[in-house]
Amino acid sequence: MNTRAIFAIARKDLKVAIQNKGVVLPIIILPLVLFVILPWIMVYASSFTETTGASNDIGELLARMPAGLLHELSGFTPNQQLIVFSLVYMLAPMFLIMPLMVSSVLAADSFAGEKERKTLEALLYTPITDRELFAAKLLGSWTTALAVTVLSFIVYAVMVNAAGWQSIGRIFFPNWMWIALVVWVTPAVAGLGLVVMVFASARAQGFQDAYQTGGLVVLPVIALMIGQVSGVMYFSLSVVMIVGLAIWLIDAVLLWFASKSFRRSQLMTKF
Amino acid sequence: MISPVIQTSSLTRHFGEIKAVDQLTLEVQAGEIFGFLGHNGAGKTTTVRLLNGVIEATSGEARVLGLNPQTQGSALRARTGVLTETPSLDERLTARDNLSIYADLYNFPRADVSARVHFLLTEFELAERADEKVAGYSKGMKQRLALARALLHKPEVLFLDEPTSGLDPVAARHVNDLVEHLARREGCTVFLCTHNLVEAQKLCDRVAVMEHGHLVALGTPSDLTRQYVKRLDVDLEVDPTQIELVLQIVQGLPQLVSGPPKRKKDMLTLTLSGRKAIPELLHILVQKGLHVYRLAPQEANLEEVYFALHGNTQ
Ligand SMILES: Nc1ncnc2c1ncn2[C@@H]1O[C@H](COP(=O)(O)OP(=O)(O)OP(=O)(O)O)[C@@H](O)[C@H]1O
Ligand SMILES: [Mg+2]
């Protein structure tokens, strides 16, 4: 593997991608809303329900939750329970949108965008092998997605603790489930966003086109969110580990197919 | 004997029903400027792609620098440079970045990269705007930058796909001078795809003419003109008082002069049946006591070859 060439392309893709508003805006706005503004709204809303006596409704919501979750929440007052439930558990699946969105938007620019800008042809005339080119393109998007996600996680941790401080009075975030989520599930989800976008880009005419089709990859994450809110399941440490494993396996299968079809001759003739 | 730099035998590539390149057999020698001519869709770009191993042949064989493009593509591409039909530059990056990235891709010695990039930017008159984004460049500047990029790693074989299309005459001359310099001084082999026949005639040692994927002619420009341009135009200047007489005489020589003479002031242009008609005609005119000041064959050019071939195959 020619690592020098791989890094050169990964760096180039990134340098080019950050000049695309369609890439940069969602990467800035999404974490700002989810991880900076939302914690404060949740905490404010929970204090509001307490004073209006709406806590009965919350009690009903929590009553529907699995016993395991109720056990984890048992040390908190009802008001604290609401904060912990919404910020620690409900937002956990939503957090996965971050690596998914960042990696897929970058991959769309790298694969479909490159096709649209017609810069691929010259690259294909260099000594870089198909495998190296594929690795370079994945690497750039994947590492950036991870970096952005870890950064959002840190910001979120600070925001959650700050917002909940008045009510809870100690640092309650992150727990082990969240650490597993960030370390184990996030990289797999970023990988999923990537590979799906590789497939979407092969058929797409350009960045927008690929991003619209590939964007459907958020559906499974939304399913996880619904599962959590409806009480079908909750993000315990073991669920997180299993979800992570499942996504890694899906990644491996998709990656195998994607790398098989990533051939110079095919890229060139699909112009 | 030194083996040819490019060698193909029955090289063929189909796209569904379309035979983009069909049974192409040719050789290009080291240091040659080889013109690859043909109208739109003749198969020029497809051939360049085949020779660099970026697409696969349907059948047939190719060797470039002794390497098989299909199985040794990476090693081969390290030694060839390609100027693609569209410049294929990263418009969101600066000229300097565009070149530096390719230095990494060709594994150009790190210590020499910035000097090489600077040299090329200066050579191609881009140094002043080297740190501007390419999106703001003119077409000519983009083409120069793309050419600089193709030369960055000092390739042994240079493939140029219509390098002067869309350039103004000055810029086109500049590119042609450079190509000539590379081949003559630095021994680079040049494979030049073009439909500019005047350019090919001036620049190329040998040319191949393609038509719908087939090779229809191959040789030096003068070989081809001799072979394909049978008729010959000559300018004839005689004493102005004798012009009417000349017209009368040539009317009686249908085996030498085909078609009616064209008259422009005191000069006549005659279409002869071939080179052999020149001395015969001169002999007859002199014998009839005419004062011939000038009898000059017009240089036939590739354009005529091209149209002659076109007439044949359609
Ligand atoms: N990827 C492809 N898929 C289908 N057909 C193709 C493809 N590439 C080339 N062709 C066809 O092959 C033929 C040769 O094309 P090619 O691009 O090699 O011609 P060319 O001589 O370079 O023409 P031009 O002067 O217009 O650049 C054309 O009929 C073209 O439509
Ligand atoms: Mg072409």
mmCIF file of N, CA and C in Angstrom, chain B residues 249-250 253-257 272-288 295:
data_model
loop_
_atom_site.group_PDB
_atom_site.id
_atom_site.type_symbol
_atom_site.label_atom_id
_atom_site.label_comp_id
_atom_site.label_asym_id
_atom_site.label_seq_id
_atom_site.Cartn_x
_atom_site.Cartn_y
_atom_site.Cartn_z
ATOM 1 N N ILE B 249 -3.923 25.711 -74.991
ATOM 2 C CA ILE B 249 -3.061 24.527 -75.005
ATOM 3 C C ILE B 249 -3.517 23.488 -73.979
ATOM 4 N N VAL B 250 -3.771 23.947 -72.735
ATOM 5 C CA VAL B 250 -4.095 22.971 -71.690
ATOM 6 C C VAL B 250 -5.446 22.301 -71.922
ATOM 7 N N LEU B 253 -5.017 18.988 -73.405
ATOM 8 C CA LEU B 253 -4.191 17.990 -72.696
ATOM 9 C C LEU B 253 -4.962 17.322 -71.553
ATOM 10 N N PRO B 254 -6.093 16.696 -71.836
ATOM 11 C CA PRO B 254 -6.917 16.158 -70.736
ATOM 12 C C PRO B 254 -6.186 15.067 -69.938
ATOM 13 N N GLN B 255 -5.201 14.403 -70.559
ATOM 14 C CA GLN B 255 -4.498 13.347 -69.815
ATOM 15 C C GLN B 255 -3.573 13.941 -68.752
ATOM 16 N N LEU B 256 -3.182 15.243 -68.924
ATOM 17 C CA LEU B 256 -2.304 15.877 -67.930
ATOM 18 C C LEU B 256 -3.063 16.811 -66.997
ATOM 19 N N VAL B 257 -3.969 17.586 -67.581
ATOM 20 C CA VAL B 257 -4.662 18.601 -66.783
ATOM 21 C C VAL B 257 -6.131 18.211 -66.635
ATOM 22 N N LEU B 272 -3.375 19.045 -61.904
ATOM 23 C CA LEU B 272 -2.728 18.018 -62.729
ATOM 24 C C LEU B 272 -3.114 16.626 -62.238
ATOM 25 N N SER B 273 -2.832 15.655 -63.077
ATOM 26 C CA SER B 273 -3.206 14.289 -62.722
ATOM 27 C C SER B 273 -2.212 13.663 -61.736
ATOM 28 N N GLY B 274 -1.033 14.253 -61.598
ATOM 29 C CA GLY B 274 -0.063 13.715 -60.642
ATOM 30 C C GLY B 274 1.282 14.373 -60.830
ATOM 31 N N ARG B 275 2.261 13.950 -60.036
ATOM 32 C CA ARG B 275 3.596 14.567 -60.098
ATOM 33 C C ARG B 275 4.231 14.414 -61.481
ATOM 34 N N LYS B 276 3.978 13.287 -62.096
ATOM 35 C CA LYS B 276 4.625 13.006 -63.390
ATOM 36 C C LYS B 276 4.181 13.989 -64.475
ATOM 37 N N ALA B 277 3.014 14.595 -64.257
ATOM 38 C CA ALA B 277 2.504 15.521 -65.273
ATOM 39 C C ALA B 277 3.298 16.823 -65.306
ATOM 40 N N ILE B 278 4.026 17.131 -64.232
ATOM 41 C CA ILE B 278 4.727 18.417 -64.165
ATOM 42 C C ILE B 278 5.795 18.554 -65.269
ATOM 43 N N PRO B 279 6.759 17.628 -65.335
ATOM 44 C CA PRO B 279 7.784 17.788 -66.393
ATOM 45 C C PRO B 279 7.197 17.713 -67.802
ATOM 46 N N GLU B 280 6.187 16.880 -67.978
ATOM 47 C CA GLU B 280 5.581 16.766 -69.318
ATOM 48 C C GLU B 280 4.944 18.072 -69.738
ATOM 49 N N LEU B 281 4.199 18.660 -68.816
ATOM 50 C CA LEU B 281 3.525 19.922 -69.108
ATOM 51 C C LEU B 281 4.553 21.006 -69.414
ATOM 52 N N LEU B 282 5.575 21.066 -68.582
ATOM 53 C CA LEU B 282 6.612 22.082 -68.770
ATOM 54 C C LEU B 282 7.248 21.922 -70.151
ATOM 55 N N HIS B 283 7.535 20.685 -70.494
ATOM 56 C CA HIS B 283 8.146 20.393 -71.783
ATOM 57 C C HIS B 283 7.281 20.923 -72.923
ATOM 58 N N ILE B 284 5.991 20.628 -72.873
ATOM 59 C CA ILE B 284 5.080 21.056 -73.945
ATOM 60 C C ILE B 284 5.003 22.578 -74.027
ATOM 61 N N LEU B 285 4.887 23.228 -72.834
ATOM 62 C CA LEU B 285 4.768 24.693 -72.836
ATOM 63 C C LEU B 285 6.008 25.348 -73.433
ATOM 64 N N VAL B 286 7.160 24.824 -73.050
ATOM 65 C CA VAL B 286 8.413 25.410 -73.541
ATOM 66 C C VAL B 286 8.530 25.180 -75.046
ATOM 67 N N GLN B 287 8.142 23.979 -75.453
ATOM 68 C CA GLN B 287 8.194 23.649 -76.869
ATOM 69 C C GLN B 287 7.345 24.600 -77.703
ATOM 70 N N LYS B 288 6.188 25.001 -77.133
ATOM 71 C CA LYS B 288 5.291 25.901 -77.876
ATOM 72 C C LYS B 288 5.769 27.346 -77.777
ATOM 73 N N LEU B 295 6.391 27.541 -62.330
ATOM 74 C CA LEU B 295 5.492 26.383 -62.343
ATOM 75 C C LEU B 295 5.709 25.665 -61.013
#
